[in-house]
XYZ file of C-alpha atoms in Angstrom:
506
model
C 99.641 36.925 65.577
C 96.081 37.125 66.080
C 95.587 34.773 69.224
C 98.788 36.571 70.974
C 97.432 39.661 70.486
C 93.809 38.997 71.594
C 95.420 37.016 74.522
C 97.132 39.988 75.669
C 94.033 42.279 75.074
C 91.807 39.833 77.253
C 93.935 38.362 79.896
C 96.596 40.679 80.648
C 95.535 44.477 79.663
C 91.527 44.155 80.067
C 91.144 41.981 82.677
C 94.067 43.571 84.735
C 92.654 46.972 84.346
C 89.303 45.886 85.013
C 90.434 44.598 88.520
C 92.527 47.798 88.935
C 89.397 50.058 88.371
C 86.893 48.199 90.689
C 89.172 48.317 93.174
C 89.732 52.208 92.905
C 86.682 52.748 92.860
C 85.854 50.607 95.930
C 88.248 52.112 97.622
C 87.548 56.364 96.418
C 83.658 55.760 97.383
C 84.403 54.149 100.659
C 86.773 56.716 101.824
C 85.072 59.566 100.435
C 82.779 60.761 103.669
C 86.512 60.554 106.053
C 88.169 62.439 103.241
C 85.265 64.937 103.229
C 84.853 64.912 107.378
C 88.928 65.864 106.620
C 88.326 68.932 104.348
C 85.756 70.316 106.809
C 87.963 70.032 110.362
C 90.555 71.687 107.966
C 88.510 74.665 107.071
C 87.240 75.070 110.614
C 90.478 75.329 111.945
C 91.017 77.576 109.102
C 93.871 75.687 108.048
C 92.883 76.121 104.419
C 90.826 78.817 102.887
C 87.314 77.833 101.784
C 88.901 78.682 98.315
C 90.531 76.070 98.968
C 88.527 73.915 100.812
C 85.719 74.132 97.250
C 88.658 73.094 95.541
C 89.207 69.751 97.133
C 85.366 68.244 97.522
C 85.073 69.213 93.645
C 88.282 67.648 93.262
C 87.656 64.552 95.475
C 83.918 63.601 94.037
C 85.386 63.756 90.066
C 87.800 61.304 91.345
C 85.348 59.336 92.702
C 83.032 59.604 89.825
C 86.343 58.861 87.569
C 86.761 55.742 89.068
C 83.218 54.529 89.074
C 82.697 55.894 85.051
C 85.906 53.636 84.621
C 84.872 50.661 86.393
C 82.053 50.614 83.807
C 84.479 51.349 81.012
C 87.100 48.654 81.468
C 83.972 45.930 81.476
C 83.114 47.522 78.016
C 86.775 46.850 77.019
C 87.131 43.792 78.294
C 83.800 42.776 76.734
C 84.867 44.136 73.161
C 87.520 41.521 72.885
C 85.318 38.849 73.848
C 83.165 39.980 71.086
C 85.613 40.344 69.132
C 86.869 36.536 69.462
C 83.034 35.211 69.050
C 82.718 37.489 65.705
C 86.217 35.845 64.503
C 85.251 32.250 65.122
C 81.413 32.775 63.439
C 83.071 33.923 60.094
C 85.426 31.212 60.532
C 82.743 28.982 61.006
C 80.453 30.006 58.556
C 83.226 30.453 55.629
C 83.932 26.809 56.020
C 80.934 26.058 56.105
C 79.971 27.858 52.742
C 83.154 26.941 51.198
C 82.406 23.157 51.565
C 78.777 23.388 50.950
C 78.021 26.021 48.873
C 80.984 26.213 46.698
C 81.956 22.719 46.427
C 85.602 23.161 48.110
C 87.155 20.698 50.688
C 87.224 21.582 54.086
C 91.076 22.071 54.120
C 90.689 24.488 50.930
C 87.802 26.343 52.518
C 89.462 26.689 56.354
C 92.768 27.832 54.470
C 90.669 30.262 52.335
C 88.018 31.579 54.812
C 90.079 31.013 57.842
C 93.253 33.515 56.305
C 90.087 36.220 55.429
C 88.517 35.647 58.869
C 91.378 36.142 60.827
C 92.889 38.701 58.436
C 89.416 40.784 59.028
C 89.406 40.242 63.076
C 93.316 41.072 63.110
C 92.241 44.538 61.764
C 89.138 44.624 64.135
C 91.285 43.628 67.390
C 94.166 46.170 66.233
C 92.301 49.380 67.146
C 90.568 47.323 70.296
C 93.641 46.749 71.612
C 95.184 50.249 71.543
C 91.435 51.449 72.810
C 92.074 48.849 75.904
C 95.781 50.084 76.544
C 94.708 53.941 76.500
C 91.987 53.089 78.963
C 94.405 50.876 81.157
C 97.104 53.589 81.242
C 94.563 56.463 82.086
C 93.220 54.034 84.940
C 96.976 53.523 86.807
C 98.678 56.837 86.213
C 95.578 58.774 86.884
C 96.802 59.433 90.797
C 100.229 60.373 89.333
C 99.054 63.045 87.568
C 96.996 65.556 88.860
C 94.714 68.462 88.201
C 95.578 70.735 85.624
C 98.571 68.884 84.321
C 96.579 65.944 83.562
C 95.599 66.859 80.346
C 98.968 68.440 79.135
C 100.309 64.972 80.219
C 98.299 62.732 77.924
C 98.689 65.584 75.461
C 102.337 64.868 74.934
C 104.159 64.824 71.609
C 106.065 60.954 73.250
C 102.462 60.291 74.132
C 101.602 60.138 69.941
C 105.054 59.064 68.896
C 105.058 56.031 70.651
C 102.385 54.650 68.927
C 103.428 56.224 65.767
C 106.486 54.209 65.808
C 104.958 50.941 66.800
C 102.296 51.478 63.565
C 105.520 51.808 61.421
C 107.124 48.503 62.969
C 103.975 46.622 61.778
C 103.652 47.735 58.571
C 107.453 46.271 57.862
C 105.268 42.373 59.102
C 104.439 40.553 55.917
C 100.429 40.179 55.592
C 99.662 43.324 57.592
C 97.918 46.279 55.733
C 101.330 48.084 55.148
C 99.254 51.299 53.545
C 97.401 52.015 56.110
C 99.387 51.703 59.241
C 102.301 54.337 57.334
C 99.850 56.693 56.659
C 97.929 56.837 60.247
C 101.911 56.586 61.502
C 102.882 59.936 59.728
C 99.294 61.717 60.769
C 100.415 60.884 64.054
C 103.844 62.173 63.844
C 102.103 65.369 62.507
C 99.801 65.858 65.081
C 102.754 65.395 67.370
C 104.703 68.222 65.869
C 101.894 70.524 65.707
C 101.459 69.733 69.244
C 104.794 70.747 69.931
C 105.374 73.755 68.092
C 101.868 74.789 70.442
C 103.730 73.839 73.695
C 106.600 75.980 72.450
C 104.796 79.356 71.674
C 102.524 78.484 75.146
C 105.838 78.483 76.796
C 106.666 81.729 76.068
C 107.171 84.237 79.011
C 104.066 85.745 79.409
C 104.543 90.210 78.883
C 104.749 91.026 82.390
C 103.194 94.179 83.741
C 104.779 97.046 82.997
C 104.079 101.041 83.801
C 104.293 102.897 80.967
C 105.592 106.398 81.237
C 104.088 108.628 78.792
C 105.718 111.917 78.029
C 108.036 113.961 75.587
C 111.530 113.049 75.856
C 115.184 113.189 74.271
C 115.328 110.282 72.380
C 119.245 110.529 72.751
C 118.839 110.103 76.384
C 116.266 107.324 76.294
C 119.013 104.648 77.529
C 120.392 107.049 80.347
C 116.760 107.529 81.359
C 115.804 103.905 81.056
C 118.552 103.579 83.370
C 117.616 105.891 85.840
C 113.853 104.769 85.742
C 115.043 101.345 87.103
C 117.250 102.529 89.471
C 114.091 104.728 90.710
C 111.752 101.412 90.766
C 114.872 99.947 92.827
C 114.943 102.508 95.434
C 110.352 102.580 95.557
C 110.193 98.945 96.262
C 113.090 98.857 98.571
C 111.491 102.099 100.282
C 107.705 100.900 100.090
C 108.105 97.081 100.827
C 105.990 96.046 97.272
C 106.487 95.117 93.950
C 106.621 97.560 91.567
C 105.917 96.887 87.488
C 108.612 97.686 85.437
C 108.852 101.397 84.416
C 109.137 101.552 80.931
C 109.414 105.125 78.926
C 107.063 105.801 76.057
C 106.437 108.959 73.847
C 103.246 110.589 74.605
C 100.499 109.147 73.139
C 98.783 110.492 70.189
C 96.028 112.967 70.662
C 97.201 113.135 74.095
C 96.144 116.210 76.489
C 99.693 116.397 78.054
C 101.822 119.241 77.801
C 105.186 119.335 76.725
C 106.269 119.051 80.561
C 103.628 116.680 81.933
C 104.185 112.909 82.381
C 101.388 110.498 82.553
C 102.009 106.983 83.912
C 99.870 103.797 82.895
C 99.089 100.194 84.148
C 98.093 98.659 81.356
C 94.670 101.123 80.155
C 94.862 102.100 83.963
C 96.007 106.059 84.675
C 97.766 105.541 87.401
C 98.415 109.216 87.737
C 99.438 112.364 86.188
C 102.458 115.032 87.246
C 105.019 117.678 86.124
C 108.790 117.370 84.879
C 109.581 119.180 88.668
C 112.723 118.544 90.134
C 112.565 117.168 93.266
C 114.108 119.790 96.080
C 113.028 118.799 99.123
C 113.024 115.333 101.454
C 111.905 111.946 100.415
C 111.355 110.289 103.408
C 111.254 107.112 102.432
C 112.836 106.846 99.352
C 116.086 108.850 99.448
C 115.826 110.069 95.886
C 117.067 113.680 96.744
C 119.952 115.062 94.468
C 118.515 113.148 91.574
C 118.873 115.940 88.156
C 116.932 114.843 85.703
C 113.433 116.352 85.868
C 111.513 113.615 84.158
C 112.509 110.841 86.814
C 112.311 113.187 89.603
C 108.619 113.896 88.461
C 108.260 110.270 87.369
C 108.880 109.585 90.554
C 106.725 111.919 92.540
C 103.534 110.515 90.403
C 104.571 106.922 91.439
C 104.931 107.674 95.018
C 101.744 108.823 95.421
C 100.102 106.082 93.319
C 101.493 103.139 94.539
C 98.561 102.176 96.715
C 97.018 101.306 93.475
C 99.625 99.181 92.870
C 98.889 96.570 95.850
C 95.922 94.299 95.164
C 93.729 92.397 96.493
C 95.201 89.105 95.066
C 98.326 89.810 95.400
C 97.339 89.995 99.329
C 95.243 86.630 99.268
C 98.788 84.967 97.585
C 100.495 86.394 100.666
C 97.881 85.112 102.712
C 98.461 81.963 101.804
C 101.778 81.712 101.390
C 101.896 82.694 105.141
C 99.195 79.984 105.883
C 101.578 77.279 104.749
C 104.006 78.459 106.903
C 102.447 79.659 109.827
C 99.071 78.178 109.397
C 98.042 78.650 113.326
C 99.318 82.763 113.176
C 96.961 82.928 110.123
C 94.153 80.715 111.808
C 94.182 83.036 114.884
C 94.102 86.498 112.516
C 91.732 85.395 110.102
C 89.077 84.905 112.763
C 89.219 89.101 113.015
C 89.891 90.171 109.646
C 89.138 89.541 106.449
C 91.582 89.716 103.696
C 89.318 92.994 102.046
C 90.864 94.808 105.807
C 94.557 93.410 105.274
C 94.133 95.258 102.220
C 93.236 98.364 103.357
C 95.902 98.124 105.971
C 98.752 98.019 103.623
C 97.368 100.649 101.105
C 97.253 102.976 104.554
C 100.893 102.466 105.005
C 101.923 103.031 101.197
C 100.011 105.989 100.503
C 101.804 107.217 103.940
C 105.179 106.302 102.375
C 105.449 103.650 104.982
C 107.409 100.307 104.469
C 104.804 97.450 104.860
C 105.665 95.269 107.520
C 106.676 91.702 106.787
C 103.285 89.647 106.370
C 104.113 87.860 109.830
C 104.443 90.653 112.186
C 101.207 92.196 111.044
C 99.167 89.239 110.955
C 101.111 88.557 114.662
C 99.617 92.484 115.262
C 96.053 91.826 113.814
C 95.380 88.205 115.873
C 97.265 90.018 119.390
C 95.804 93.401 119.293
C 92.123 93.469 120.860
C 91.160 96.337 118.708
C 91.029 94.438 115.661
C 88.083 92.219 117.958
C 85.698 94.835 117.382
C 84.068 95.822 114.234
C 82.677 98.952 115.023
C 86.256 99.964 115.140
C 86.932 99.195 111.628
C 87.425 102.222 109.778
C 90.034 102.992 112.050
C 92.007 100.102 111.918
C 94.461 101.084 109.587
C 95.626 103.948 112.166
C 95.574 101.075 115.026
C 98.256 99.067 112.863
C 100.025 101.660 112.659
C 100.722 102.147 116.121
C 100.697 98.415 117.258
C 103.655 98.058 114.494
C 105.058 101.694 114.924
C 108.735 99.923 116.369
C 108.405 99.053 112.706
C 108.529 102.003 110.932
C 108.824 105.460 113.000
C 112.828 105.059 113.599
C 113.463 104.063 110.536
C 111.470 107.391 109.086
C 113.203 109.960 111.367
C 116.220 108.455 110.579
C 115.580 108.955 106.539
C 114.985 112.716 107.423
C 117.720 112.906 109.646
C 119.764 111.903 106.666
C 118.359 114.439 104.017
C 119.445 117.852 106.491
C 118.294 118.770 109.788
C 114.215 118.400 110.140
C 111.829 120.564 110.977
C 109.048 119.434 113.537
C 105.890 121.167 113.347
C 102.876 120.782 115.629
C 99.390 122.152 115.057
C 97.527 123.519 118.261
C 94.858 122.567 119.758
C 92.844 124.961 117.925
C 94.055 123.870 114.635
C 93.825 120.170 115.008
C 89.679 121.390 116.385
C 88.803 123.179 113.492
C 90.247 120.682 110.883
C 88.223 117.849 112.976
C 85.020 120.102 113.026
C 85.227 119.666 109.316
C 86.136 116.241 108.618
C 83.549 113.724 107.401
C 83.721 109.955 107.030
C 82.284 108.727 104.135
C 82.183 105.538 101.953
C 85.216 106.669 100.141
C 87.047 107.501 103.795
C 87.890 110.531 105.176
C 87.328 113.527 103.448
C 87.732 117.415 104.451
C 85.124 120.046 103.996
C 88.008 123.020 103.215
C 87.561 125.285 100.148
C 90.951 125.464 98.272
C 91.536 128.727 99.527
C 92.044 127.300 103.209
C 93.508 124.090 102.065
C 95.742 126.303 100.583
C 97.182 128.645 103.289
C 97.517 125.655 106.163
C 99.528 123.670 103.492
C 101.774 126.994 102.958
C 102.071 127.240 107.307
C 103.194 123.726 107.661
C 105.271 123.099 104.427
C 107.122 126.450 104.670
C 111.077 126.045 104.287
C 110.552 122.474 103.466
C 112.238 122.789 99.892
C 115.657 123.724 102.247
C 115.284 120.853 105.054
C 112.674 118.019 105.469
C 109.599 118.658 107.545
C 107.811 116.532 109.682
C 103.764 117.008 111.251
C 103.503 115.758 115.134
C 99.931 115.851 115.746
C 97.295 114.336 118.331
C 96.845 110.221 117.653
C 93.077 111.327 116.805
C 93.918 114.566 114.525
C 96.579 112.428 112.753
C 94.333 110.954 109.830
C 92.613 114.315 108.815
C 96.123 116.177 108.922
C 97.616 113.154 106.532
C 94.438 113.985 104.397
C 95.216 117.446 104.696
C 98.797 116.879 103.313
C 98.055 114.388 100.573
C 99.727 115.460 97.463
C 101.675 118.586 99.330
C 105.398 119.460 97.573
C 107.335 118.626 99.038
C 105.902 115.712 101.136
C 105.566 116.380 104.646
C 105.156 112.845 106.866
C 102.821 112.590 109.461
C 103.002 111.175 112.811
C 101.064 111.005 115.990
C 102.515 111.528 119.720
C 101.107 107.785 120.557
C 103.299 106.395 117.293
C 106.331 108.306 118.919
C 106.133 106.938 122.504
C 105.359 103.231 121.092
C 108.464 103.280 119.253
C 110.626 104.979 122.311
C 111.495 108.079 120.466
C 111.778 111.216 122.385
C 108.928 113.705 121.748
C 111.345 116.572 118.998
C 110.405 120.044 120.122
C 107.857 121.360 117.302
C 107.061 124.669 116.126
C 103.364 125.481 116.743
C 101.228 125.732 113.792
C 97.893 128.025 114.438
C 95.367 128.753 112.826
C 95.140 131.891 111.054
């Protein structure tokens, strides 16, 4: 027993992993600078983020320095069982040697009494040597079969530990070995392996998604009808707004809460998302075609959500579309991602979902950002968003007449040209965008001009292309909501120019 298994220690396990590891590493160190010179012609041709391009050096020099750590290891093994041998054959030596000598015995007495402790006391040494060698032989060849983070779950296994468990508890049944000791490491094992388990279960959980929580007072009788209604409402947002929306889920209002008995407050997590009214929605939704809805929770549920959802669309959730898109259209991406960063695709969406806008599909505005000159110059930035809008308006403008069209006969409105001056003359851009220097007085009466009637047919706002974005800012938050387009927007999607009702000042 003891020469087969040191045999198979030396000359098959350490030897062969030994030759394995040299070669690996021979081979990681010598193709490291191509595989490097690889990595950086892929992140100049923006192929790969440098996200991703970090990623892969740190990646590529710990295999490399795997490899050569392992080299050195597997000499270590394979130098254990050599030591391991010599150590054997000393106390063989030496306990014949005492046994004849020292204790008077024959040589036959003293190799069958010294040699059956000496090899009894190596078997035990070479046992845990061997099962050190295999461990570092299998991590050697199925190290390129696993990879990154699942490397570690692999060799963390419950079969990794039962194996081993169950070859413990077929030696212990061999007569002479150290029955004791190889049952009790073989249960530890087994429990270690079931503790490791039960782990991998509760890790394997699903993960609480996100959810919006909408606080407010409610009929508890109604809760499943309104539950109901709240996901048909996050339906109809997403489908309307082109993003994912977190489940809406309804909650009582908190305690100590400042909300009336009519208010509803809705919550990301500790996030406010925003606060509104129990207000039943009268007039258009242009883009979600939630009119003739009853219930004034949802309807106010979902005049709050509309108006947040920009918060709602983040900037890793536009990176993961980013390169999603790269693996599929990795020169489209290459070509916009020399113009843009990922900060102004951001920006670019939230424009269109505060607007109540369907975001394009992540192709035809990257196909916009890398065609469009405009998106070449930087001092142009802040107006980008309004610049997408038009190079992707056969997007979006049909589609929103049409969802007017449907909810009654619309009203156009067009401010003159001394309106759309004196709103202009008190715009400001700021670091927070655009903002309007109106008291709430005058906010107040041009709202009530434009939005008149609107709670009996939908109303749309036709303005200049470079009066558009204060007017939008204007009508941010208005009841009903009022859409706002430009003339430009119009003529790029080949709809006719409506005849408007002038809106002056007063």
């Amino acid at each position: 027993m003891f020469a087969v298994i040191t045999a198979i220690q030396y000359l098959v396990i350490a030897r062969g992993a030994e030759r394995v590891a040299e070669v690996a590493a021979r081979f990681a160190l010598d193709g490291m600078p191509g595989q490097q010179a690889a990595i950086d012609a892929d992140l100049r041709a923006s192929t790969i983020s440098p996200r991703e391009a970090q990623a892969r050096r740190a990646a590529l020099s710990e295999r490399s320095e795997f490899f050569a750590r392992m080299d050195g290891v597997m000499r270590w093994v394979k130098g254990d069982a050599v030591v391991g041998l010599l150590i054997t054959a000393i106390n063989l030596i030496g306990g014949v040697a005492v046994g004849a000598l020292r204790a008077g015995r024959g040589v036959g007495e003293s190799l069958s009494v010294y040699g059956t402790l000496a090899i009894g006391d190596g078997l035990l040494a070479q046992l845990p040597a061997l099962l050190i060698a295999l461990a570092a032989a299998l991590l050697v060849a199925r190290v390129d079969q696993v990879g990154g983070q699942h490397t570690r779950a692999t060799w963390l296994e419950p079969a990794m530990l039962l194996v081993p468990a169950l070859l413990l508890a077929l030696l212990a049944g061999v007569p002479g070995m150290p029955g004791l000791a190889f049952v009790t490491t073989a249960v530890g094992l087994v429990a270690v392996a079931l503790w490791i388990s039960a782990r991998t279960l509760d890790g394997k959980q699903p993960a609480g998604e996100p959810e919006i929580r909408v606080h407010t007072n409610f009929n508890e009788a109604a809760r499943a009808s309104i539950t109901h209604d709240l996901a048909e409402l996050r339906n109809r947002c997403e489908a309307a707004l082109a993003i994912t929306i977190p489940r809406l889920v309804l909650s009582p209002t908190r305690p100590r809460s400042a909300l009336q008995p009519n208010e509803l407050e809705l919550r990301l997590g500790e996030r406010v998302l925003g606060r509104g009214r129990h207000a039943k929605l009268c007039g258009p939704s242009a883009s979600a075609g939630s009119a003739g809805r009853d219930d004034a929770l949802v309807l106010g549920c979902f005049q709050v959500l509309m108006d947040s959802a920009a918060r709602l669309v983040t900037l890793q959730a536009i990176e993961a579309e980013l390169e999603t898109a790269r693996r599929r259209q990795p020169t489209l991406i290459r070509q916009a991602m020399r113009v843009v960063e990922p900060v102004d695709v951001l920006t670019i969406v939230r424009a269109f979902v505060r607007e109540r806008i369907p975001v394009p599909s992540t192709d035809a505005l990257l196909q916009a950002l890398a065609e469009e000159r405009v998106f070449h110059d930087p001092a142009e930035r802040r107006h980008w968003p309004e610049h997408a809008r038009e190079a992707l308006a056969d997007h979006w403008v049909r589609d929103l007449c049409d969802g007017a069209a449907q909810l009654g006969d619309p009203r156009w409105r067009r401010p003159t040209v001394d309106l759309e001056d004196a709103i202009l003359a008190r715009a400001k851009h700021g670091t927070r965008g655009l903002s309007l220097g109106l008291s709430e007085a005058e906010r107040g009466r041009v709202v009530a001009r434009i939005c008149a009637g609107a709670s009996e047919r939908p109303v749309l706002l036709l303005c200049s292309s470079h009066a558009r974005p204060a007017f939008a800012c204007l009508l941010a938050g208005a009841r009903p909501y009022v859409p706002v387009m430009s003339v430009g927007e119009l003529a790029l999607a080949g709809v006719a120019t409506p005849v408007c009702a002038a809106v002056d000042v007063d």
